[in-house]
Coordinates of C-alpha atoms and ligand atoms in Angstrom, one line a residue:
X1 CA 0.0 0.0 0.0
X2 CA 1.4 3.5 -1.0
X3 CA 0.6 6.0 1.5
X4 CA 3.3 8.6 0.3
X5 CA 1.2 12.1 0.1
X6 CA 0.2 13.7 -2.9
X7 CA 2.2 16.2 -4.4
X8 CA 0.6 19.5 -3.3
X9 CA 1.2 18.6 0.3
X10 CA 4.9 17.5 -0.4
X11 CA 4.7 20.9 -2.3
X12 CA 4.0 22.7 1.6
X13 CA 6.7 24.9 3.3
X14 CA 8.1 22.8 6.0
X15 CA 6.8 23.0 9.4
X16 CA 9.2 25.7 10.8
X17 CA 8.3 25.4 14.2
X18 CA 9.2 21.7 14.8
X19 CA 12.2 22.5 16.3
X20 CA 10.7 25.5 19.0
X21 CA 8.5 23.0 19.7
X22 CA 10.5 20.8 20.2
X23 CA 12.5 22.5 22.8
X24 CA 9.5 24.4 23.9
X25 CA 8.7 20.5 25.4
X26 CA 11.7 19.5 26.9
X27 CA 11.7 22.9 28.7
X28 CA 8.2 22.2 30.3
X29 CA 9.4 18.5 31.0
X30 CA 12.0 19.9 33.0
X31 CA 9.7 22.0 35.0
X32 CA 10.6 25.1 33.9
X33 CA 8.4 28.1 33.8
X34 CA 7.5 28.6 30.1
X35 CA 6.0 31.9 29.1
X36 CA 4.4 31.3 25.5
X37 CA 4.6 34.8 23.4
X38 CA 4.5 32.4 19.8
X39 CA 0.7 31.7 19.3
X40 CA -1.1 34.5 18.7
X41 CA -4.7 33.2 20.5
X42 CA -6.6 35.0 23.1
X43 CA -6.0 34.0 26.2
X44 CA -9.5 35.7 27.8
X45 CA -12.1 33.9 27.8
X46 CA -15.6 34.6 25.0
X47 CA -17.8 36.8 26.8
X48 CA -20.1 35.0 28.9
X49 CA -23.2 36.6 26.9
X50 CA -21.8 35.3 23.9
X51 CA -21.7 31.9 25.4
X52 CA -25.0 32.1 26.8
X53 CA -26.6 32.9 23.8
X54 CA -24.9 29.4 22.2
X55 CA -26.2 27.5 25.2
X56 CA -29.6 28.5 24.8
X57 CA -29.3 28.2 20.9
X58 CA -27.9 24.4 21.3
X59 CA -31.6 23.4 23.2
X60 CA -33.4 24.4 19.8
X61 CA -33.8 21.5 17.7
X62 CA -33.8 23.4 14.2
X63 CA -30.2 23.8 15.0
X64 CA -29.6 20.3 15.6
X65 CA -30.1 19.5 11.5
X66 CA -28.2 20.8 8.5
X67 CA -27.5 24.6 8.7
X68 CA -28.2 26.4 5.2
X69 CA -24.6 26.7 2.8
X70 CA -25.2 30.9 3.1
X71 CA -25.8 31.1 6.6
X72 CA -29.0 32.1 8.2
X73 CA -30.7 35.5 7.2
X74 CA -30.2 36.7 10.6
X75 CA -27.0 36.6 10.9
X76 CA -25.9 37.8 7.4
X77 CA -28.2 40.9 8.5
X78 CA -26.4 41.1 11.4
X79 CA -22.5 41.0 9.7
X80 CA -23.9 43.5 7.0
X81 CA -25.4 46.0 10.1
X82 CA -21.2 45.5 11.9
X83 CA -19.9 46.9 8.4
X84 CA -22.5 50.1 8.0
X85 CA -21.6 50.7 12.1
X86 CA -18.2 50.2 12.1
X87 CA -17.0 51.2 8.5
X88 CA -20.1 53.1 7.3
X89 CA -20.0 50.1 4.4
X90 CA -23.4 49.2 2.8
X91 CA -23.8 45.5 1.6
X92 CA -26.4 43.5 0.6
X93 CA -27.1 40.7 3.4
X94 CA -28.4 38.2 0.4
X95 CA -25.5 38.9 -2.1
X96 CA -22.6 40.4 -0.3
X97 CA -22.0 38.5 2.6
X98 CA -20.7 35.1 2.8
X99 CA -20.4 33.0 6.3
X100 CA -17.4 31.0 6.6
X101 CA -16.4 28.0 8.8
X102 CA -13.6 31.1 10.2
X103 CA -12.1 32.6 8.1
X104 CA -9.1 30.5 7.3
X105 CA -11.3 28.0 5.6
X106 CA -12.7 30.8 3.3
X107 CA -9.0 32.2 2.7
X108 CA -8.0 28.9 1.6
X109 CA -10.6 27.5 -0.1
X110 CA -10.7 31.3 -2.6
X111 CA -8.0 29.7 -4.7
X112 CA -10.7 26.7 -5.8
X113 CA -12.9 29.0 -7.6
X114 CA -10.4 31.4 -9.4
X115 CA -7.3 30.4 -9.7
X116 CA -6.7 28.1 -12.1
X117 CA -2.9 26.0 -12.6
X118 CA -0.3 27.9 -13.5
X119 CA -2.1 31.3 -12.8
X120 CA -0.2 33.5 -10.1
X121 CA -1.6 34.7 -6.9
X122 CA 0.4 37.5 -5.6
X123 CA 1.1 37.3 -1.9
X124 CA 2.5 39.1 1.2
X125 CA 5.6 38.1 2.8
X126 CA 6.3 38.0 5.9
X127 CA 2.7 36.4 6.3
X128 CA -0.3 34.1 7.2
X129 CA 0.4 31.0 5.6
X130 CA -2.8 30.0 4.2
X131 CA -2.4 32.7 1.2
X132 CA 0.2 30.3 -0.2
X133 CA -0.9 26.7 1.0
X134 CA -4.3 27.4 -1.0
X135 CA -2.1 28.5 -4.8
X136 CA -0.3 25.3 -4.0
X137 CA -4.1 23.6 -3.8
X138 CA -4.7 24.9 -6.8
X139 CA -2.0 24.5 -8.7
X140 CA -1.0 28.1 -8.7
X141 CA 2.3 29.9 -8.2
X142 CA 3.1 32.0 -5.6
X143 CA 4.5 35.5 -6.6
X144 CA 6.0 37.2 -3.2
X145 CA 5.3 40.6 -2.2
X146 CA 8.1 41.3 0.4
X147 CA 6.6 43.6 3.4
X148 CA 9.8 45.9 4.5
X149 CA 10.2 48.3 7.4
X150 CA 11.5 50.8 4.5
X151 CA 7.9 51.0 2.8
X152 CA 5.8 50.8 5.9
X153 CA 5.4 46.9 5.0
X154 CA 3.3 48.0 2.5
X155 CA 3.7 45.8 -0.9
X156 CA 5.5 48.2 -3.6
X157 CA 3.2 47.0 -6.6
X158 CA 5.3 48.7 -9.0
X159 CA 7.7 46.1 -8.1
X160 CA 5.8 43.5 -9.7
X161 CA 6.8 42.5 -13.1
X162 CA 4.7 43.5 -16.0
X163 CA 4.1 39.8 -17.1
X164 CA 3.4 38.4 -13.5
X165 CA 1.1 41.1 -13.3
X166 CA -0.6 39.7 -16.2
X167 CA -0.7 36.4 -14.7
X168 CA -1.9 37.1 -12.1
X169 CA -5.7 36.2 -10.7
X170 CA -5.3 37.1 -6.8
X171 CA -3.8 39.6 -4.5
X172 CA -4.0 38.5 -1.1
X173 CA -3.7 41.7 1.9
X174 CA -3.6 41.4 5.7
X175 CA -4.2 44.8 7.4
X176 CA -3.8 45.4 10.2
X177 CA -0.6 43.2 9.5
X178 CA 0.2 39.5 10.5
X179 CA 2.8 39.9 11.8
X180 CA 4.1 43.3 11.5
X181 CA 1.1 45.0 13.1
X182 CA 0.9 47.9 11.3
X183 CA -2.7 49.2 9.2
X184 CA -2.5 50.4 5.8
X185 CA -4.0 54.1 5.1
X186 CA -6.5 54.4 2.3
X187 CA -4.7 55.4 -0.1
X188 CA -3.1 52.4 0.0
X189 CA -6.2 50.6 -0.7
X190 CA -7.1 53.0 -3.5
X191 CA -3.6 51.9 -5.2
X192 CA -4.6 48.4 -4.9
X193 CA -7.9 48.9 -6.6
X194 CA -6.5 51.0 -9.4
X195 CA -3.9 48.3 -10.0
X196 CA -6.6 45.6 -9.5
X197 CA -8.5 47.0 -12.1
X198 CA -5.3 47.6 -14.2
X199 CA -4.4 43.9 -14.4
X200 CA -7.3 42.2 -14.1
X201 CA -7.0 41.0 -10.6
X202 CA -9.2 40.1 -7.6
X203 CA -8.0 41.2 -4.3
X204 CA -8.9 39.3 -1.4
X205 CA -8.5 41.5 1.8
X206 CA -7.6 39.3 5.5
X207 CA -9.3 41.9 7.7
X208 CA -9.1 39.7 11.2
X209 CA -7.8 42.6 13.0
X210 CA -9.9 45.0 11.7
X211 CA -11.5 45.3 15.4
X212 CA -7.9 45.0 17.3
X213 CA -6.5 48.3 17.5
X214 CA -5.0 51.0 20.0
X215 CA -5.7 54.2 21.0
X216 CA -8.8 54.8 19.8
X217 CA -7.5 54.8 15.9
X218 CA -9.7 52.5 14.2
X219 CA -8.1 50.6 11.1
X220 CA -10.3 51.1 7.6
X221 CA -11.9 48.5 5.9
X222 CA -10.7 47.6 2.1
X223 CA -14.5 48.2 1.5
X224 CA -14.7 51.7 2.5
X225 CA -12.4 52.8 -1.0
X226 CA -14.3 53.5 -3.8
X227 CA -14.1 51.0 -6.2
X228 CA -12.9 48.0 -3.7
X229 CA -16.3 46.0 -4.2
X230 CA -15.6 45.7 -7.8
X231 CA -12.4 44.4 -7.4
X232 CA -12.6 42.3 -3.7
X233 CA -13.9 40.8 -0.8
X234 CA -12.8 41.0 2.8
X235 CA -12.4 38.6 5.2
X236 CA -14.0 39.0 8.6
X237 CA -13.4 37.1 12.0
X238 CA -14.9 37.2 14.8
X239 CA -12.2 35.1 16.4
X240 CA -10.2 38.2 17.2
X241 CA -12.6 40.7 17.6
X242 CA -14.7 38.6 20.5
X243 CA -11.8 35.7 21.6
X244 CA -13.9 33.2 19.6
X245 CA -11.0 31.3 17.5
X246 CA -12.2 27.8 18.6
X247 CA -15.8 28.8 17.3
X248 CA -15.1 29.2 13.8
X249 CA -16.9 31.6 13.0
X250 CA -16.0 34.6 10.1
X251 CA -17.6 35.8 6.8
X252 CA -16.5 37.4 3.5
X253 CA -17.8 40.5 2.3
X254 CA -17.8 42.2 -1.2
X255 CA -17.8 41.3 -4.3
X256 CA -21.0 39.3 -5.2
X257 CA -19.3 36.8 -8.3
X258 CA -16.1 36.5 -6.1
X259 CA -18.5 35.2 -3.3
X260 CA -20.8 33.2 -5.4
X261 CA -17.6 31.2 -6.2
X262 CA -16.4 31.0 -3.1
X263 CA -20.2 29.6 -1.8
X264 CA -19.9 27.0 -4.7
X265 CA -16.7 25.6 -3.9
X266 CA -17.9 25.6 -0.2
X267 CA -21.4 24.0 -0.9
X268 CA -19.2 20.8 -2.2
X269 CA -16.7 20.9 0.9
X270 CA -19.3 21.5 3.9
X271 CA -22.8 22.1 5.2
X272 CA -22.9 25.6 6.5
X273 CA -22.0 26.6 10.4
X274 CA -23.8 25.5 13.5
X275 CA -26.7 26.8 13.8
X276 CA -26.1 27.7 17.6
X277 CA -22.9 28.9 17.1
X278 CA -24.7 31.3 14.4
X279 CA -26.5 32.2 17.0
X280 CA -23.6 33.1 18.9
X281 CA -22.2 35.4 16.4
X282 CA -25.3 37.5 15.9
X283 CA -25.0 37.6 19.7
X284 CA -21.4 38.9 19.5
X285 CA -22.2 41.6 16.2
X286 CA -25.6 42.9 17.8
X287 CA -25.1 42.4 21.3
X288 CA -23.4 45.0 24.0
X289 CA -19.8 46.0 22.7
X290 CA -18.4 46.4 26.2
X291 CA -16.6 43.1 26.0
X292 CA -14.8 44.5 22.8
X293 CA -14.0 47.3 24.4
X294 CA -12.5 45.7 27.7
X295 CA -10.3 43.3 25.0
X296 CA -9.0 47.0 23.5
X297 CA -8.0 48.1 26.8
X298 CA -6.7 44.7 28.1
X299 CA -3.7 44.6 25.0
X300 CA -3.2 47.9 25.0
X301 CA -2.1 47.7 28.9
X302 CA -0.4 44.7 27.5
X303 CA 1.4 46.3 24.6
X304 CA 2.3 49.2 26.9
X305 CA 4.0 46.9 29.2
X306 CA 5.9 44.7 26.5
X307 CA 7.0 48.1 24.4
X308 CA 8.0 49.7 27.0
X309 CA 10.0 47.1 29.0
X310 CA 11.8 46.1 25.4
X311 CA 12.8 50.1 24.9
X312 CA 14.3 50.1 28.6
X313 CA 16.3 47.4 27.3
X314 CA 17.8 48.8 24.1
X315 CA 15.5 47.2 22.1
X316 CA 14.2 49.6 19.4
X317 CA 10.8 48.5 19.0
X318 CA 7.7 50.3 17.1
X319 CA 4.2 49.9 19.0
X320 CA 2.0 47.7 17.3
X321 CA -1.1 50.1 14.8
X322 CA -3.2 47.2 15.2
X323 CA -3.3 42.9 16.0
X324 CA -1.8 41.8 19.0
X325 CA 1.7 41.0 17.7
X326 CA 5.0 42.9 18.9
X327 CA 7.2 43.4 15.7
X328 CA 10.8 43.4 17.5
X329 CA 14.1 44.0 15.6
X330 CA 16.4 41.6 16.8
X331 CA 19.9 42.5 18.7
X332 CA 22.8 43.2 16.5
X333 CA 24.8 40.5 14.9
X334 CA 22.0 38.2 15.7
X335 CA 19.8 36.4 13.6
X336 CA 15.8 36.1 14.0
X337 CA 16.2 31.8 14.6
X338 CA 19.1 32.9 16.7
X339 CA 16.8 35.2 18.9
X340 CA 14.3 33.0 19.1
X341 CA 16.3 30.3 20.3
X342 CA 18.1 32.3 22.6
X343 CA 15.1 33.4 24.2
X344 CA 13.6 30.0 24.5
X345 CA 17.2 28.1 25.6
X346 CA 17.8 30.9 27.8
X347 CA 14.8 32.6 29.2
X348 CA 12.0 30.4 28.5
X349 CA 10.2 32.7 26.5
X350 CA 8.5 31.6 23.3
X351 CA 8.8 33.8 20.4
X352 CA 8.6 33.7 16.7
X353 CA 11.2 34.0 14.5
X354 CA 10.6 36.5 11.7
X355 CA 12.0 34.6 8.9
X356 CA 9.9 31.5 9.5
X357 CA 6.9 33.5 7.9
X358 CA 8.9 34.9 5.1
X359 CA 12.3 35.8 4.3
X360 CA 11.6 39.4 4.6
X361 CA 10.8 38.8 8.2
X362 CA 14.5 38.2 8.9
X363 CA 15.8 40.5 11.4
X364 CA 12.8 40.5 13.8
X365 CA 10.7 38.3 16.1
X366 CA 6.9 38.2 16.6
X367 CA 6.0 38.6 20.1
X368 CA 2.2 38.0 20.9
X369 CA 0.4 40.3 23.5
X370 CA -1.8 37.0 24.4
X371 CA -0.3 37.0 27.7
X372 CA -1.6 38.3 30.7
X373 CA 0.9 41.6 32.0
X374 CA 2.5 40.2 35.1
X375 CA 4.0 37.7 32.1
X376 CA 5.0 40.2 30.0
X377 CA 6.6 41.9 33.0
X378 CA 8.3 38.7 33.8
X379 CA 9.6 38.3 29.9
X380 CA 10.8 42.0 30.0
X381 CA 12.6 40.8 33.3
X382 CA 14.4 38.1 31.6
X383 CA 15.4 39.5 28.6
X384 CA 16.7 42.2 30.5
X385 CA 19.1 39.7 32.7
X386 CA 20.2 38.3 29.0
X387 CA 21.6 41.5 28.0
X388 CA 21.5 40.9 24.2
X389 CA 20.5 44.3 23.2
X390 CA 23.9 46.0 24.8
Ligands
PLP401 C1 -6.0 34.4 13.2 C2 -5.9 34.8 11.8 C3 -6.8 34.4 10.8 C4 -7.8 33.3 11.1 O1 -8.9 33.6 11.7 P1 -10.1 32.5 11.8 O2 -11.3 33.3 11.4 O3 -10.1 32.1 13.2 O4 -9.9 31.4 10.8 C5 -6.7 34.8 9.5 N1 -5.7 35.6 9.1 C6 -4.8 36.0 10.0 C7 -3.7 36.9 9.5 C8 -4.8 35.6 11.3 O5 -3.8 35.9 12.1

């Protein structure tokens, strides 16, 4: 029997993170205190009316059968209402919003409908690495768009060569940034729908910070340029936004063909979302917004903590725009995998190295703010003791 796996999964990046984990384990096996700054997943709970709302939802019986491909009514009304509050966006509940599974499944599952073998998707690096697992799905090639301190980590899309732009069938986006954590101004977005339009090429916008800000400056949605829903859809989460990652719960909004394909590819791969957890969300997008706004506070106390301790010791660190990452140049002569594993070898503190999501990530490590502040006191402490910043 041959069990060896099909080429598009020998195709995958290697898992980069073997190795942390690796140590990461014999760390914890020898007892020692472990603070985990790699995964970025909210530590807080989902707010309890959130979870009430599922409990109650799980007792009615029309949720215990098949849920409908689109989603129910209600709760396409309901992400459609979160984009005219929050971005003063207008869409059509019944054409121009898609639930997904989270939105991970939507993100990779894009490539089905659109990108056919051989054609290029255009994608961000450092970055999530969905955008490129689903080209390799399909049978499409990657072409990099390196995200660089120098431009803002903004993609320079005059660096794109004329005949990969015409190649070219997708443009994937993350903003605010995984994992540079930095938002993208508007006229940004208005470049990418000019060039979208140019070449011929849908943009598909990862918006799962969108809600995860600081001080009060609230990232735009790729929706709220002129022009963006002829070109794109964005992806929503609400696994950020309301601490709901194991939910899955998300939905894509914007262009009504882009979604139709993505809802046909989807209506041969699953059945829809529970209808409790469905529930759940319209609970979260139409419910009180105090929960979101205690999240706000809670990283930016965090962040405030982390940046600061990392400037007191020589570390010259931006504050995260938006998303719960800490974008942290790494100490002279050092590389990131160096940086990482001197920080896990020697201080017990899980970080990512930069490089592991892209090349252009070399020279810095992702610290997550998913840790309460007395740990991100405590890391501050030990990196201090290390002394690798001069
Ligand atoms: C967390 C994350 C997602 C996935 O969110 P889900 O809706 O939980 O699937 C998507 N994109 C980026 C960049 C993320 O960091």
């Amino acid at each position: 029997m041959t069990t060896s796996f099909a080429q598009r999964l020998q195709h995958l990046p290697p898992y980069l993170f073997a190795e942390i984990d690796k140590v990461k384990r014999a760390l914890i096996a020898q007892g020692k205190d472990v603070i985990n700054l790699g995964v970025g997943d909210p530590d807080t709970p989902t707010p309890a009316h959130i979870v009430a709302a599922l409990q109650r939802a799980a007792l009615e019986p029309g949720n215990h059968q098949y849920a409908l491909d689109q989603g129910k009514p209600a709760l396409r009304q309901a992400c459609a209402a979160h984009y005219q509050r929050r971005f003063g966006v207008t869409l059509d509940p019944d054409t121009e919003i898609l639930p997904l599974l989270g939105s991970k499944e939507g993100i990779g599952h894009i490539h089905l409908a659109f990108v056919n073998p051989g054609d290029v998707v255009l994608v961000p690096e450092p970055g999530y690495p969905v955008y490129h697992s689903g080209t390799l799905f399909a049978g499409g090639v990657t072409h990099w768009m390196p995200l660089t301190r120098a431009r803002n980590y903004l993609p320079d899309l005059s660096a794109i060569p004329a005949d990969v732009a015409r190649r070219a069938r997708l443009m994937f986006l993350c903003y605010p940034n995984n994992p540079t954590a930095t938002i993208a101004p508007r006229s940004f977005f208005a470049e990418v729908v000019a060039f979208a339009h140019q070449h011929d090429i849908l943009v598909c916008h990862d918006a799962a910070y969108c809600d995860v800000y600081y001080d009060g400056v609230k990232p735009p949605s790729f929706l709220e340029v002129p022009g963006a829903k002829d070109v794109g859809l964005e992806y929503y989460s609400l696994s950020k936004t309301y601490s709901m990652t194991g939910w899955r719960v998300a939905f894509a909004a914007g262009n009504r063909d882009l979604l139709a394909g993505l809802a046909k590819v989807k209506s041969n791969l699953d059945s829809g979302i529970f209808g409790a957890v469905q529930d759940a969300a319209i609970a979260a997008l139409t419910g009180p917004q105090e929960c979101h706004a205690t999240l706000l506070a809670m990283y930016q106390e965090r962040r405030d903590v982390l940046i600061q301790g990392l400037r007191a010791c020589g570390c010259a660190v931006e504050p995260p725009q938006g998303a719960f990452y800490v974008w942290a140049p790494v100490p002279q002569g050092m590389t990131s995998a160096q940086t990482t594993m001197t920080l896990l070898e020697q201080a017990a503190i899980v970080t990512t190295p930069g490089n592991g999501l892209g090349p252009s990530g070399e020279g810095f490590v992702r610290m997550t703010l998913t840790a309460p502040k007395e740990r991100l006191r405590e890391a501050v402490a030990r990196i201090q003791k290390l002394k690798l910043y001069g």
